[in-house]
């Protein structure tokens, strides 16, 4: 009887396990493992190349600190710009008609699928001295290309879609029911936004901000073409790493240390995003 009872109790667990496993052919596990190895093994090779006895010295070298400080400062500035511009844009998309939202969402998604180098060339043509906007700014004594401001603009260009899409999805999932209830009780538009709309969409907003910052500090292509690679002015961590492996700038040991730092940052970002997503499995 005891064995029968044990079997009866284990049967639901077995059925649940079978349901979760589904009916995927087992042979597909082979390419799945190969794909996972393709993603994990290069990162493992990077970790193995780190010179742990000189890691702290490499990370705290003057060149590394300059690139690290510039990346953090410009990444934070780009994130602030993305919040100021991205929150209204996400609200506009989430509260538009289906057709209008689809068009706006497609426009916002373009930088995600566009090669970063193309984005850098496009921004150079927009803000360069030969363009209408760049020429107008030059008359006021404002020069943007190959400056720290150009780094922030390039980072904003590539990072803004992450915040907009994350927040817009969260806003759509919450709907407008609570907003209508608040309006029925006499709340104004700004009160509804601050007390109802944004608090309900907070997980999406926080996830978007974190992803936005991570994408900004990891930006390379658009920054290289639009801002250049001047140490202390426009040379961020990705540019310092690239320069080191081309035989200039920081040493390769420092480049590996900075690469590890970016890897740790990326992992930390993923953990933060997972913690703030309500639908994430615990």
PDB file of C-alpha atoms in Angstrom, residues 105-116 157-166 215:
ATOM      1  CA  UNK A 105       6.946  51.171 -33.315  1.00  0.00           C
ATOM      2  CA  UNK A 106       8.540  50.290 -36.649  1.00  0.00           C
ATOM      3  CA  UNK A 107      10.354  53.634 -36.751  1.00  0.00           C
ATOM      4  CA  UNK A 108      11.627  53.167 -33.202  1.00  0.00           C
ATOM      5  CA  UNK A 109      12.827  49.645 -34.012  1.00  0.00           C
ATOM      6  CA  UNK A 110      14.958  50.725 -36.990  1.00  0.00           C
ATOM      7  CA  UNK A 111      18.122  51.505 -34.912  1.00  0.00           C
ATOM      8  CA  UNK A 112      17.938  47.988 -33.439  1.00  0.00           C
ATOM      9  CA  UNK A 113      18.298  46.320 -36.841  1.00  0.00           C
ATOM     10  CA  UNK A 114      20.436  49.008 -38.454  1.00  0.00           C
ATOM     11  CA  UNK A 115      24.213  48.413 -38.416  1.00  0.00           C
ATOM     12  CA  UNK A 116      25.694  50.851 -35.880  1.00  0.00           C
ATOM     13  CA  UNK A 157      20.570  56.824 -30.905  1.00  0.00           C
ATOM     14  CA  UNK A 158      21.301  53.152 -30.323  1.00  0.00           C
ATOM     15  CA  UNK A 159      19.927  52.884 -26.770  1.00  0.00           C
ATOM     16  CA  UNK A 160      16.633  54.787 -27.008  1.00  0.00           C
ATOM     17  CA  UNK A 161      14.678  51.917 -28.635  1.00  0.00           C
ATOM     18  CA  UNK A 162      15.403  49.627 -25.665  1.00  0.00           C
ATOM     19  CA  UNK A 163      13.714  52.000 -23.235  1.00  0.00           C
ATOM     20  CA  UNK A 164      10.820  52.893 -25.520  1.00  0.00           C
ATOM     21  CA  UNK A 165       9.912  49.316 -26.435  1.00  0.00           C
ATOM     22  CA  UNK A 166      10.234  48.014 -22.872  1.00  0.00           C
ATOM     23  CA  UNK A 215      23.590  49.391 -24.414  1.00  0.00           C
TER      24      UNK A 215
END
